Coordinates of C-alpha atoms and ligand atoms in Angstrom, one line a residue:
M1 CA 0.2 0.1 -0.3
Q2 CA 1.0 3.3 -1.1
I3 CA 0.2 6.6 0.0
N4 CA 0.1 9.4 -1.8
E5 CA 3.2 11.3 0.0
N6 CA 2.4 14.3 -1.6
F7 CA -0.5 14.7 0.8
L8 CA 2.8 14.6 3.7
K9 CA 4.4 17.9 1.9
L10 CA 1.6 19.7 2.2
R11 CA 2.1 22.9 5.0
K12 CA 0.0 22.7 7.8
N13 CA -2.6 25.5 7.4
Y14 CA -1.3 26.9 10.4
L15 CA -2.4 30.7 9.4
F16 CA -5.8 30.4 11.2
A17 CA -5.5 27.8 13.5
D18 CA -2.5 30.4 15.0
I19 CA -4.9 33.8 15.0
A20 CA -7.4 32.2 16.3
K21 CA -4.5 30.8 19.3
K22 CA -3.1 34.8 20.1
V23 CA -6.5 35.8 19.6
E24 CA -8.0 33.3 22.4
A25 CA -4.9 34.0 24.4
Y26 CA -4.9 37.7 23.8
R27 CA -9.2 37.3 25.3
A28 CA -7.9 35.2 28.6
A29 CA -5.3 37.8 29.0
H30 CA -7.6 41.1 28.6
P31 CA -11.5 39.5 29.1
E32 CA -12.1 43.1 29.3
V33 CA -11.2 44.4 26.0
R34 CA -14.2 43.5 23.2
L35 CA -12.0 41.9 20.5
I36 CA -13.3 43.6 16.9
R37 CA -12.9 40.5 13.9
L38 CA -11.6 42.4 11.0
G39 CA -9.0 39.1 9.5
I40 CA -12.4 37.2 8.6
G41 CA -13.2 36.0 4.4
D42 CA -17.0 34.7 5.6
V43 CA -20.0 37.3 4.9
T44 CA -22.3 38.2 8.3
R45 CA -25.0 39.8 5.7
P46 CA -28.6 37.2 5.7
L47 CA -29.2 35.8 2.6
P48 CA -31.7 38.1 0.7
P49 CA -35.2 37.7 1.4
A50 CA -35.4 36.3 -1.9
V51 CA -33.1 33.3 -2.1
V52 CA -35.0 32.6 1.4
G53 CA -38.1 32.3 -0.6
A54 CA -36.9 30.1 -3.7
L55 CA -35.3 27.9 -1.8
T56 CA -38.3 27.8 0.8
K57 CA -40.7 27.3 -2.3
A58 CA -38.6 25.0 -3.4
A59 CA -37.9 22.4 -0.7
A60 CA -42.3 22.4 -0.1
E61 CA -41.3 21.3 -3.6
M62 CA -39.4 18.2 -3.0
G63 CA -42.0 17.7 0.1
D64 CA -45.0 16.7 -2.8
S65 CA -44.6 13.2 -4.6
S66 CA -45.7 14.8 -7.5
T67 CA -43.3 17.4 -7.8
F68 CA -40.1 15.1 -5.6
R69 CA -36.8 16.0 -7.5
G70 CA -34.3 12.7 -6.7
Y71 CA -30.7 12.9 -8.3
G72 CA -30.2 16.3 -11.1
P73 CA -27.8 16.8 -13.8
E74 CA -24.6 16.5 -12.8
Q75 CA -23.3 19.7 -14.8
G76 CA -26.7 21.6 -13.1
Y77 CA -30.4 22.5 -14.0
D78 CA -31.1 24.7 -17.1
F79 CA -33.1 26.7 -15.0
L80 CA -29.9 27.9 -13.6
R81 CA -27.5 26.9 -16.0
E82 CA -29.4 29.3 -18.3
A83 CA -30.6 32.3 -16.4
I84 CA -26.5 31.9 -15.2
A85 CA -25.3 32.8 -19.1
R86 CA -27.6 35.5 -19.9
H87 CA -27.5 37.5 -16.5
D88 CA -23.6 37.4 -16.1
F89 CA -22.4 36.9 -19.8
R90 CA -24.4 37.8 -22.5
S91 CA -25.9 41.1 -21.5
R92 CA -22.0 42.2 -20.8
G93 CA -22.3 40.8 -24.3
L94 CA -19.7 38.2 -23.8
D95 CA -20.7 35.4 -25.3
I96 CA -20.7 32.5 -23.2
S97 CA -23.5 29.7 -23.8
A98 CA -25.9 27.7 -21.4
D99 CA -23.4 24.8 -21.9
E100 CA -20.6 26.3 -21.2
I101 CA -21.4 26.4 -17.4
Y102 CA -21.2 23.6 -14.9
V103 CA -23.0 24.2 -11.5
N104 CA -20.9 23.0 -8.8
D105 CA -21.3 24.0 -4.3
G106 CA -18.8 27.1 -4.8
A107 CA -16.0 27.6 -6.7
K108 CA -13.3 26.0 -3.4
S109 CA -14.6 23.1 -5.0
D110 CA -13.8 23.3 -8.8
T111 CA -10.9 26.0 -8.2
G112 CA -9.0 22.4 -6.7
N113 CA -10.2 19.9 -8.5
F114 CA -9.9 20.7 -12.2
G115 CA -6.4 20.8 -11.5
E116 CA -7.0 16.8 -12.0
L117 CA -7.6 16.8 -15.6
F118 CA -4.1 17.8 -15.9
G119 CA -0.8 15.9 -15.6
P120 CA 2.3 16.0 -12.9
D121 CA 4.3 17.8 -14.9
N122 CA 2.6 21.6 -15.8
V123 CA 4.6 24.2 -14.6
V124 CA 2.2 26.1 -12.1
C125 CA 2.0 30.0 -12.5
L126 CA 0.7 31.9 -9.1
T127 CA 0.1 35.6 -8.5
D128 CA 1.8 36.6 -5.1
P129 CA 0.0 36.7 -2.8
I130 CA -3.5 35.0 -3.5
Y131 CA -6.4 32.2 -2.5
P132 CA -4.2 29.3 -0.6
V133 CA -6.2 26.6 -2.3
Y134 CA -4.8 26.8 -5.8
V135 CA -0.9 26.4 -4.0
D136 CA -2.1 23.1 -1.9
A137 CA -4.4 21.6 -4.6
N138 CA -0.9 22.1 -6.4
V139 CA 1.3 20.7 -3.9
M140 CA -1.2 17.4 -3.3
A141 CA -1.6 16.8 -7.4
G142 CA 3.0 16.7 -7.2
R143 CA 2.9 20.0 -9.5
A144 CA 5.0 22.7 -6.3
G145 CA 7.8 20.3 -5.6
N146 CA 9.8 21.1 -2.4
F147 CA 9.3 24.1 0.2
A148 CA 11.6 26.3 0.7
E149 CA 12.2 29.4 1.7
T150 CA 11.0 31.1 -0.8
G151 CA 8.4 28.8 -1.7
W152 CA 7.5 25.2 -3.6
D153 CA 9.9 25.1 -5.3
R154 CA 8.3 23.8 -8.4
L155 CA 5.4 26.6 -8.5
V156 CA 6.7 30.4 -10.4
Y157 CA 5.5 33.1 -8.1
A158 CA 4.7 36.6 -10.0
P159 CA 4.8 38.7 -7.0
C160 CA 2.5 41.3 -6.5
T161 CA 3.5 44.0 -4.2
A162 CA 3.3 47.7 -4.3
E163 CA 6.5 48.5 -5.7
N164 CA 5.1 47.0 -9.4
G165 CA 1.6 48.6 -8.5
F166 CA 0.2 45.1 -8.0
R167 CA 0.4 44.1 -11.7
P168 CA 2.9 40.8 -11.5
A169 CA 4.9 40.7 -14.3
L170 CA 4.6 38.2 -17.5
P171 CA 6.8 35.2 -16.6
E172 CA 10.1 35.1 -17.8
G173 CA 9.9 31.1 -19.5
K174 CA 7.5 29.0 -20.2
V175 CA 4.4 27.5 -18.1
D176 CA 1.5 25.8 -19.0
I177 CA -1.6 26.6 -15.7
I178 CA -1.5 30.1 -14.6
Y179 CA -4.2 30.9 -12.1
L180 CA -5.0 34.5 -12.2
C181 CA -7.8 35.7 -8.9
Y182 CA -9.5 39.6 -9.9
P183 CA -11.2 40.7 -8.0
N184 CA -8.2 39.8 -6.0
N185 CA -7.6 38.0 -2.3
P186 CA -5.6 38.9 -0.6
T187 CA -5.1 41.9 -1.8
G188 CA -8.1 42.9 -3.2
T189 CA -6.7 45.4 -6.3
T190 CA -7.7 44.3 -9.8
L191 CA -5.9 44.1 -13.8
S192 CA -7.1 46.4 -16.1
L193 CA -8.1 45.2 -19.0
D194 CA -5.3 46.0 -21.1
D195 CA -3.3 43.8 -18.3
L196 CA -5.3 40.9 -18.5
Q197 CA -5.0 41.1 -22.3
L198 CA -1.3 40.2 -21.9
W199 CA -2.1 37.5 -19.8
V200 CA -4.9 35.9 -22.0
D201 CA -1.7 37.0 -24.7
Y202 CA 0.6 34.9 -23.0
A203 CA -1.2 31.4 -22.1
L204 CA -2.5 31.7 -26.1
R205 CA 1.0 32.0 -27.5
A206 CA 2.5 29.8 -24.8
G207 CA -0.7 27.7 -25.1
S208 CA -1.2 27.4 -21.3
I209 CA -4.5 27.5 -19.9
I210 CA -5.4 30.8 -17.6
L211 CA -7.4 29.2 -14.7
F212 CA -9.4 32.4 -14.0
D213 CA -11.6 32.7 -10.5
A214 CA -14.0 36.2 -9.9
A215 CA -15.2 34.8 -7.3
Y216 CA -15.7 38.6 -6.0
E217 CA -16.7 40.3 -9.8
A218 CA -19.7 41.5 -7.7
Y219 CA -17.8 44.0 -5.6
I220 CA -16.3 45.9 -8.9
R221 CA -17.2 49.5 -8.2
T222 CA -15.4 50.8 -11.0
P223 CA -16.2 51.6 -15.0
G224 CA -13.5 49.4 -17.2
V225 CA -12.9 47.4 -14.2
P226 CA -13.6 43.9 -16.4
H227 CA -15.9 41.7 -14.9
S228 CA -15.3 38.1 -16.7
I229 CA -11.8 36.8 -18.0
Y230 CA -14.0 36.2 -21.5
E231 CA -14.3 40.3 -22.0
A232 CA -10.3 39.7 -23.0
E233 CA -10.1 39.1 -26.8
G234 CA -9.1 34.6 -27.8
A235 CA -10.3 34.1 -23.7
R236 CA -12.9 32.0 -24.9
R237 CA -8.7 29.6 -26.4
C238 CA -7.3 29.4 -23.2
A239 CA -9.2 30.4 -19.9
V240 CA -11.5 28.6 -17.4
E241 CA -13.6 30.8 -15.2
F242 CA -14.2 30.5 -11.7
R243 CA -18.0 32.4 -9.4
S244 CA -19.3 31.6 -7.1
F245 CA -22.6 32.9 -5.4
S246 CA -21.1 33.2 -1.9
K247 CA -19.4 36.7 -1.1
T248 CA -21.9 37.0 -3.9
A249 CA -25.2 36.3 -2.4
G250 CA -24.3 34.5 1.1
F251 CA -23.7 31.1 0.1
T252 CA -20.5 30.7 2.3
G253 CA -23.0 28.6 4.4
L254 CA -25.5 26.8 1.2
R255 CA -23.2 26.7 -1.1
C256 CA -22.9 27.2 -5.1
G257 CA -21.2 28.1 -7.8
Y258 CA -20.5 27.8 -11.1
T259 CA -17.1 26.8 -13.7
V260 CA -17.6 28.2 -17.4
V261 CA -15.0 26.1 -19.6
P262 CA -15.5 27.4 -23.8
R263 CA -16.6 25.1 -26.3
E264 CA -13.4 26.6 -27.6
L265 CA -10.6 25.2 -25.2
T266 CA -8.9 22.3 -26.1
V267 CA -5.8 20.5 -25.1
K268 CA -3.0 18.7 -26.9
T269 CA -2.7 14.3 -25.9
A270 CA 0.9 13.4 -25.7
E271 CA 0.4 12.2 -29.7
G272 CA -0.7 15.7 -30.7
T273 CA -4.2 14.9 -30.3
K274 CA -6.9 17.4 -29.0
V275 CA -8.7 17.4 -26.1
S276 CA -12.1 19.7 -25.1
L277 CA -11.9 20.3 -21.6
G278 CA -15.2 20.4 -21.7
E279 CA -15.6 17.4 -22.0
L280 CA -12.8 16.1 -20.0
W281 CA -14.4 18.4 -17.0
L282 CA -18.3 16.9 -18.1
R283 CA -16.6 13.5 -17.3
R284 CA -15.2 14.2 -14.2
Q285 CA -17.9 15.3 -13.0
C286 CA -20.1 12.9 -14.0
T287 CA -17.9 10.3 -12.2
K288 CA -16.5 12.3 -8.8
F289 CA -20.1 14.9 -8.1
N290 CA -23.8 14.0 -8.1
G291 CA -24.8 17.4 -8.8
T292 CA -25.9 20.5 -6.7
A293 CA -29.1 20.4 -4.1
Y294 CA -31.7 21.4 -6.0
V295 CA -33.4 23.9 -3.6
V296 CA -30.1 24.9 -4.0
Q297 CA -29.8 25.6 -7.8
R298 CA -33.1 27.1 -6.8
A299 CA -32.1 29.7 -4.5
A300 CA -29.4 30.7 -6.7
E301 CA -31.6 31.2 -9.3
A302 CA -33.7 33.5 -7.2
V303 CA -30.2 35.5 -7.5
Y304 CA -30.8 36.9 -11.1
S305 CA -34.8 38.2 -9.7
D306 CA -35.5 42.3 -10.6
E307 CA -35.9 41.5 -6.5
G308 CA -33.1 38.4 -5.7
R309 CA -31.0 41.3 -7.9
R310 CA -31.8 44.5 -5.9
Q311 CA -31.2 42.6 -2.5
V312 CA -27.8 41.4 -3.6
R313 CA -26.6 45.2 -4.7
E314 CA -28.2 45.9 -1.5
T315 CA -26.3 43.7 0.4
V316 CA -22.9 44.1 -1.6
D317 CA -23.7 48.1 -1.0
Y318 CA -23.4 47.9 2.2
Y319 CA -20.0 45.8 2.5
M320 CA -18.5 48.1 0.7
E321 CA -19.6 51.5 2.8
N322 CA -16.9 49.2 5.3
A323 CA -14.6 49.3 2.9
R324 CA -15.1 52.5 1.9
I325 CA -15.0 54.0 5.9
M326 CA -12.2 51.6 6.5
R327 CA -9.9 52.6 3.6
E328 CA -11.0 56.6 4.3
A329 CA -9.8 55.9 8.1
L330 CA -7.1 53.2 7.7
T331 CA -5.7 56.3 5.3
S332 CA -5.8 59.6 7.0
A333 CA -4.3 57.6 10.2
G334 CA -1.2 57.3 7.8
L335 CA -1.2 53.7 6.6
Q336 CA -0.8 52.8 3.2
V337 CA -3.7 51.4 1.7
F338 CA -4.6 48.8 -1.3
G339 CA -7.7 46.9 -2.8
G340 CA -11.2 47.8 -0.6
T341 CA -12.8 49.7 -4.3
D342 CA -13.8 47.1 -6.2
A343 CA -13.3 44.4 -3.7
P344 CA -14.1 44.0 0.1
Y345 CA -10.4 43.1 0.8
L346 CA -7.8 45.9 2.0
W347 CA -4.0 45.8 2.4
V348 CA -1.7 47.6 4.2
K349 CA 1.1 48.1 4.7
T350 CA 2.6 47.7 7.7
P351 CA 4.1 50.5 9.0
A352 CA 8.3 50.7 9.4
G353 CA 8.1 47.7 7.4
E354 CA 7.0 45.7 10.3
G355 CA 7.3 42.0 9.5
S356 CA 3.0 41.3 9.7
W357 CA 2.6 38.9 11.7
P358 CA 4.7 41.4 14.0
F359 CA 2.3 43.8 13.4
F360 CA -1.5 41.9 13.9
E361 CA 0.3 40.8 17.1
T362 CA 0.9 44.7 17.9
L363 CA -2.7 45.7 16.7
L364 CA -4.7 42.8 18.6
S365 CA -3.1 44.0 21.7
E366 CA -2.9 47.7 21.6
T367 CA -6.1 47.9 20.2
G368 CA -8.1 44.5 20.7
I369 CA -8.1 44.5 16.6
V370 CA -8.1 41.1 14.8
C371 CA -6.2 41.4 10.6
T372 CA -5.8 38.3 9.0
P373 CA -1.4 38.6 8.6
G374 CA -0.7 38.6 4.8
A375 CA 2.6 36.7 5.3
G376 CA -0.2 33.3 5.7
F377 CA -1.1 33.9 1.3
G378 CA 2.5 33.9 0.6
P379 CA 5.8 34.8 0.1
A380 CA 4.8 38.6 -1.3
G381 CA 2.5 39.1 1.7
K382 CA 4.9 39.6 3.5
G383 CA 4.8 42.9 5.6
Y384 CA 1.1 43.4 4.9
V385 CA -2.3 42.7 6.3
R386 CA -5.9 42.0 5.5
L387 CA -8.3 43.4 6.3
T388 CA -12.2 42.0 5.3
A389 CA -15.1 44.8 5.1
F390 CA -17.4 42.3 5.5
G391 CA -18.0 42.8 9.4
N392 CA -20.8 44.8 10.5
R393 CA -21.0 48.9 10.8
E394 CA -20.4 49.3 14.1
D395 CA -17.5 47.5 14.6
C396 CA -15.8 48.4 11.2
C397 CA -16.6 52.7 12.3
E398 CA -15.6 51.2 16.0
A399 CA -11.7 49.6 14.9
M400 CA -11.0 52.1 12.6
E401 CA -11.9 54.5 15.9
R402 CA -9.8 52.6 18.0
L403 CA -6.5 52.4 14.8
G404 CA -6.7 55.9 14.5
N405 CA -6.1 56.7 18.1
W406 CA -4.1 54.5 18.9
L407 CA -1.7 55.8 16.1
A408 CA -2.5 59.0 17.0
G409 CA -0.6 58.5 20.2
T410 CA 2.4 56.0 19.1
R411 CA 3.1 58.9 17.0
K412 CA 2.7 61.4 19.5
Q413 CA 5.3 59.5 21.1
E414 CA 7.6 59.2 18.9
Q415 CA 7.1 62.8 19.0
N416 CA 8.0 63.5 22.5
T417 CA 10.7 61.4 22.4
Ligands
PLP501 N1 -11.7 31.6 -4.5 C1 -11.6 32.5 -3.5 C2 -10.8 33.5 -3.8 C3 -12.1 32.8 -2.8 O1 -11.4 33.6 -2.1 C4 -13.0 32.0 -1.8 C5 -13.4 32.5 -0.6 O2 -12.7 32.9 -0.2 C6 -13.6 31.1 -2.8 C7 -12.6 30.6 -4.1 C8 -13.9 29.9 -3.1 O3 -15.4 30.5 -2.1 P1 -17.2 29.4 -2.4 O4 -17.3 29.8 -1.3 O5 -17.8 29.1 -3.0 O6 -16.5 27.9 -2.3

């Protein structure tokens, strides 16, 4: 018996466990302080009423023998695939049809699983810092090599920092699989269409596949920022796109997302035969996945109703108002802040080049605010922390007041010494 030894290479997921441990220790020592958690990546607002209505109606259908449904199509019901194609793509002039959409139980599953279609020798490129699932999924698949001081030695990192304006440089050599996530978790930054086009052109030249994660698309506010990779010319021939209802409509606990695999997307076998990625993905899903619950797909469909869209917009606006308040407060407190205009994440440079973990600890002990150290998202995250706008308004405002007072106090102290 052999196990997949690649699993033994995985780094322990210290990030959130370490945060929890440090927060717990602080809470035990300072029971009088009310902690404010700005580190979480989970939503806090309830499901929109239109979604709850659809969920309830679908549950009743399941309890009636004339409308009961058993196994559904693995790739999703047509009613949802049609709604997605129409509202998320065709309404923006993008040529994506329902049969190119594969409904799932959230973007984590497919961003993690899609790599199963690719051989172990492919070279993987990721922007850095990044959502850790892409890295770990490739470690499991044996494509990441070994972990060293500077990261995994077979992964090609494209650093995104204040110095390069969070615009990742194209790889110097040839890479086969490219992970892009825009709007980005954790930096909250976006790419312009011209920049996205550079990556698509690179992929078309090099014969690479781009895996584009647009889980935060609903947060884009700035006109001209691309909502989908298919806005770039030629992307249908080189890119897969992942979307999620989690952050759009509060589905983190309900679970629904989808993956777009265009018909033109093909890869060559070792003998040079063209294979359709969509057909391979459907085959994979039909073997290993039995579809997303009917009630959940009806709930997702309701996101596209007039009522649903209005309610979703209100929730997203609520979080983005938090982001605006935080951005303004952090900036006027003299911190360098990125993101937060087209994403619910703010990426904050630590003052005086402090490491992200020391700053996390200082912030916790001085203000009772919990953030996420940037180093947990990759080597280029050192020297930054992530704050999220998913909390409630009162907490956001209080956190910003505490932080402003603390920074003003430390400055005064510095001046007096
Ligand atoms: N992709 C990114 C970039 C994320 O940040 C997350 C969740 O935080 C996901 C995917 C997973 O989303 P889902 O809840 O749809 O699995």
